[in-house]
XYZ file of C-alpha atoms in Angstrom:
346
model
C -0.563 58.083 9.742
C -2.321 55.446 11.285
C -6.181 55.934 11.848
C -6.097 55.088 15.728
C -3.571 57.975 15.921
C -5.706 60.367 14.125
C -8.702 59.577 16.193
C -6.619 60.142 19.508
C -5.112 63.461 17.829
C -8.923 64.630 17.144
C -9.837 63.742 20.517
C -7.120 65.638 22.166
C -8.233 68.429 19.644
C -11.533 68.546 20.620
C -10.738 68.387 24.180
C -8.348 71.447 24.090
C -10.432 73.575 21.851
C -13.318 73.054 24.211
C -11.532 74.093 27.021
C -10.374 77.121 25.107
C -13.849 77.956 23.977
C -15.014 77.948 27.797
C -12.141 80.249 28.548
C -12.477 83.196 26.094
C -15.435 85.353 25.594
C -16.962 88.622 26.477
C -15.658 87.552 30.049
C -12.327 85.640 29.867
C -11.961 83.075 32.489
C -8.532 81.713 33.242
C -8.011 78.043 32.365
C -7.018 77.132 35.696
C -10.642 78.536 37.014
C -12.314 76.553 34.281
C -10.314 73.203 35.254
C -11.238 73.741 38.792
C -14.805 74.408 37.757
C -15.812 71.366 36.104
C -15.471 69.277 39.082
C -17.477 71.392 40.662
C -20.407 71.558 38.084
C -20.386 67.975 37.956
C -20.654 67.748 41.659
C -17.612 65.671 42.231
C -15.526 68.226 43.978
C -15.929 71.848 45.114
C -12.550 73.766 45.260
C -12.423 76.934 47.950
C -10.663 78.856 45.123
C -13.387 78.877 42.771
C -15.106 82.432 41.730
C -18.868 82.035 41.879
C -19.372 84.491 38.896
C -16.961 82.160 36.639
C -19.307 79.156 37.765
C -22.417 81.108 36.622
C -20.855 81.917 33.270
C -19.999 78.636 32.604
C -22.946 76.719 33.782
C -25.407 79.067 32.078
C -23.621 80.342 28.889
C -20.393 78.491 28.017
C -20.643 74.728 28.681
C -24.115 74.349 26.918
C -22.768 76.453 24.017
C -19.639 74.564 23.520
C -21.595 71.143 23.814
C -24.155 72.113 21.323
C -20.815 73.066 18.974
C -19.444 69.661 19.272
C -23.032 68.137 18.404
C -23.694 70.229 15.627
C -20.246 70.025 14.191
C -20.356 66.373 14.267
C -23.733 66.077 12.803
C -22.443 68.238 9.751
C -19.232 66.298 9.385
C -20.591 62.978 9.367
C -23.678 63.739 7.319
C -21.232 65.335 4.562
C -19.304 62.338 4.539
C -22.281 60.024 4.110
C -23.989 62.103 1.545
C -20.758 62.107 -0.444
C -20.686 58.576 -0.041
C -24.039 57.471 -1.284
C -24.020 60.173 -4.237
C -20.337 58.987 -4.950
C -19.584 62.480 -5.420
C -17.025 64.349 -3.628
C -18.728 67.696 -4.080
C -21.908 66.632 -2.804
C -23.117 68.061 0.692
C -26.435 67.760 2.805
C -28.074 70.920 1.293
C -28.397 68.599 -1.626
C -31.439 66.788 -0.400
C -33.216 69.991 0.644
C -32.225 69.988 4.370
C -31.070 73.510 4.592
C -33.546 75.068 2.082
C -36.601 73.526 3.992
C -35.371 74.457 7.367
C -34.537 78.270 5.719
C -37.966 78.477 4.411
C -39.703 77.233 7.663
C -37.827 79.437 9.885
C -38.641 82.463 7.911
C -42.193 81.697 8.093
C -41.941 81.429 11.726
C -40.115 84.251 12.183
C -42.413 86.271 10.186
C -45.705 84.955 11.618
C -44.894 84.410 15.079
C -46.573 87.670 16.250
C -49.388 87.104 14.152
C -51.031 84.114 12.820
C -48.868 81.994 14.740
C -49.135 84.119 18.075
C -50.742 81.180 19.903
C -48.204 78.820 19.079
C -45.600 81.086 20.031
C -47.138 81.685 23.641
C -47.078 78.112 23.946
C -43.877 76.688 22.505
C -41.748 79.799 23.029
C -38.386 79.467 21.361
C -38.949 75.921 20.859
C -41.323 76.648 17.976
C -38.573 78.034 15.768
C -36.487 74.898 16.335
C -39.443 72.502 15.982
C -40.451 74.367 12.706
C -36.913 74.335 11.166
C -36.619 70.529 11.871
C -40.231 69.882 10.225
C -39.164 71.931 7.283
C -35.759 70.064 6.725
C -37.581 66.685 7.044
C -40.442 67.602 4.629
C -38.033 68.833 1.906
C -36.052 65.952 2.065
C -38.710 63.466 2.042
C -40.349 65.779 -1.103
C -36.963 65.107 -2.936
C -36.756 61.512 -1.961
C -40.490 60.902 -3.248
C -39.555 62.623 -6.320
C -36.569 60.597 -7.075
C -38.381 57.236 -6.824
C -39.200 55.476 -9.883
C -41.116 52.266 -9.722
C -40.035 52.247 -5.975
C -36.535 52.845 -6.484
C -34.704 56.052 -5.729
C -32.408 57.089 -8.430
C -29.104 59.278 -7.359
C -29.619 61.604 -10.352
C -32.962 62.214 -10.122
C -32.541 62.923 -6.559
C -29.663 65.552 -7.275
C -32.036 67.363 -9.755
C -34.995 67.179 -7.488
C -32.601 68.767 -4.855
C -31.587 71.793 -7.243
C -35.405 72.406 -8.186
C -36.611 72.396 -4.444
C -33.574 74.358 -2.952
C -34.341 77.057 -5.717
C -38.071 77.095 -5.152
C -37.588 77.221 -1.041
C -34.848 79.909 -1.644
C -37.299 81.940 -3.958
C -40.259 81.524 -0.976
C -37.785 82.692 1.575
C -36.699 85.528 -0.434
C -40.447 86.748 -0.916
C -41.189 86.429 2.822
C -37.940 88.294 3.504
C -39.070 90.947 0.883
C -42.481 91.291 2.665
C -40.931 91.326 6.349
C -40.468 94.424 8.355
C -36.924 95.446 9.350
C -36.821 93.497 12.746
C -38.472 90.243 10.966
C -35.639 90.909 8.200
C -33.083 91.176 10.574
C -34.010 88.016 12.726
C -34.160 86.058 9.326
C -30.964 87.146 8.152
C -29.264 86.437 11.371
C -30.707 83.134 11.629
C -29.292 82.171 8.275
C -25.779 83.304 8.874
C -25.870 80.843 11.926
C -25.441 81.042 15.454
C -24.949 79.194 18.707
C -25.774 82.059 21.047
C -28.966 80.757 22.243
C -27.515 77.315 23.548
C -29.082 75.975 26.709
C -29.013 72.547 28.520
C -32.635 72.506 27.284
C -31.789 72.759 23.697
C -29.213 70.152 24.223
C -31.759 67.631 25.659
C -34.033 68.347 22.604
C -31.675 67.705 19.841
C -29.192 65.484 21.450
C -31.011 62.281 20.417
C -31.654 63.271 16.947
C -27.743 64.118 16.434
C -26.542 61.098 18.526
C -28.451 58.426 16.838
C -26.964 59.092 13.284
C -23.589 59.947 14.761
C -23.626 56.234 16.459
C -25.151 54.443 13.450
C -23.814 55.917 10.140
C -20.241 54.563 11.041
C -21.586 51.277 11.103
C -22.668 51.608 7.671
C -18.892 52.386 6.447
C -18.459 48.691 5.073
C -21.745 49.135 3.025
C -20.843 52.711 1.563
C -17.364 51.055 0.668
C -19.135 48.651 -1.389
C -21.652 51.374 -2.598
C -18.767 53.244 -3.886
C -17.965 50.475 -6.632
C -21.532 50.974 -8.015
C -25.077 49.686 -7.137
C -24.856 46.644 -9.418
C -21.456 45.757 -7.636
C -23.011 46.469 -4.197
C -26.043 44.173 -4.876
C -23.654 41.605 -6.288
C -22.116 41.659 -3.153
C -25.374 40.628 -1.230
C -26.124 44.287 -0.164
C -29.482 46.176 -0.984
C -28.582 49.447 -2.416
C -31.871 50.991 -1.939
C -32.111 50.256 1.777
C -28.493 51.848 1.987
C -29.864 54.772 0.273
C -32.642 55.156 2.458
C -31.119 54.744 5.486
C -28.294 57.230 4.783
C -30.732 59.924 3.609
C -32.988 59.588 6.659
C -30.072 59.402 9.374
C -28.492 62.552 7.566
C -31.691 64.354 7.338
C -32.240 63.531 11.261
C -28.736 64.831 12.192
C -28.507 67.996 9.870
C -32.166 68.893 10.505
C -31.468 68.878 14.129
C -28.468 70.818 13.701
C -29.851 73.581 11.366
C -32.797 73.908 13.481
C -30.775 75.146 16.473
C -27.798 76.887 14.825
C -29.212 78.151 11.583
C -27.369 77.876 8.286
C -23.637 76.914 8.673
C -21.982 76.209 5.629
C -18.885 74.266 4.297
C -18.475 72.310 7.307
C -20.601 69.162 5.695
C -18.801 69.865 2.336
C -15.236 70.535 3.655
C -14.607 68.220 6.746
C -14.853 64.733 4.539
C -12.103 66.280 2.175
C -9.812 67.068 4.761
C -10.408 63.585 6.346
C -9.873 61.793 3.106
C -6.695 63.767 2.506
C -5.363 62.780 5.683
C -6.231 59.299 6.271
C -7.856 57.697 2.969
C -11.067 56.974 1.382
C -12.426 53.840 3.753
C -15.818 54.947 5.186
C -15.049 52.908 7.952
C -12.644 55.284 8.923
C -14.117 58.657 7.134
C -17.294 58.530 8.819
C -16.171 58.537 12.546
C -13.348 60.755 11.726
C -15.455 63.255 9.969
C -17.763 63.309 13.296
C -14.630 64.527 15.098
C -13.309 66.879 12.765
C -16.785 68.475 12.235
C -16.982 68.968 16.079
C -13.404 70.181 15.953
C -13.887 72.735 13.371
C -16.885 73.867 14.547
C -15.904 74.574 18.092
C -12.733 76.523 17.000
C -15.171 78.660 14.418
C -17.615 79.432 17.529
C -14.525 80.684 19.570
C -13.328 82.745 16.624
C -16.709 84.324 16.212
C -16.742 85.425 19.918
C -13.411 86.938 20.336
C -12.613 88.657 16.519
C -14.824 91.613 17.359
C -15.672 91.876 21.040
C -18.239 92.564 22.450
C -20.046 91.745 19.282
C -20.367 88.240 17.846
C -19.783 87.385 14.359
C -22.328 84.890 12.903
C -20.443 81.562 12.821
C -21.630 80.738 9.064
C -19.469 83.749 8.191
C -16.414 82.315 9.955
C -17.041 78.927 8.417
C -17.366 80.195 5.005
C -14.328 82.737 5.195
C -12.262 79.882 6.371
C -13.585 76.780 4.319
C -13.869 78.676 1.023
C -10.012 79.367 0.438
C -9.128 75.826 1.782
C -11.658 74.098 -0.570
C -10.742 76.120 -3.581
C -7.143 75.055 -2.937
C -8.358 71.413 -2.659
C -10.178 71.994 -6.000
C -7.265 73.478 -7.924
C -4.825 70.618 -6.603
C -7.179 67.829 -7.220
C -9.187 69.273 -10.213
C -7.733 66.245 -12.754
C -8.984 63.674 -10.069
C -12.634 65.000 -9.892
C -12.771 65.472 -13.465
C -11.874 61.711 -14.032
């Protein structure tokens, strides 16, 4: 299948999934009303057939949430593809560089202490305290792993992988300890955050995290050619006139920026960064000039559909989106492993 056709189909899929997601939920809005409402919300044209209640629901709840789904899905998808490219390992994912573990630990600390030691900051920053703390925790963990992996000024992928395992284990243990010491309400908040949710999306949230996601989503595809050379090995990439250390540094920084921002507003959403690049490569090949942008689009599509399912499967309750992605992603990933296990071994 030609890559332009793949891009077109993914874009059409995203548009359709966005419209369907805006339509479905606790209050079902007819697709016709959704279509009529968008020009009015954008200030282009106001139809006399519009229902004001539908417009309010779309403006306050549905549109910010769907747009955040697209951003977070794109961030997780493209970062997963970039991390797999830099590690030269199809089983790698952003969690390897400590992003999710650092964000989880910082969020657990804030959710536990927001009413006591951090009450002043909580009153001043409001719900942004959790977002800022999760992002800071993700960046801090990634930087720590990157510093540990450096030998003589050069970061080594193998050491980075081992450091990631150690930091993830340490952060997980500390998060578990905090959860053990938390009261029932705090424990519920920590558990719900770690299962992932986009329920609190607002336009302010989009403005806050948008730049941190859009910059990597735009810049990483420009590194596709370099990652293709990097796939041959660091020595071969250097022989082609590239700087492997610079490539590694940029990919880690951009991926941390994207996933850290995504995790800070959505919690832990598993399998998107791991599974999406596999699907993309199966459909259109392994060229990173294609894999990176296609992973962003596929991640956006996958997360939008998963969020829609989380809202309609057990109304009026809402399932954590991380549960949906795991339930859908794990069987697909296992089937890919069983089919391609000989390729992965060799």
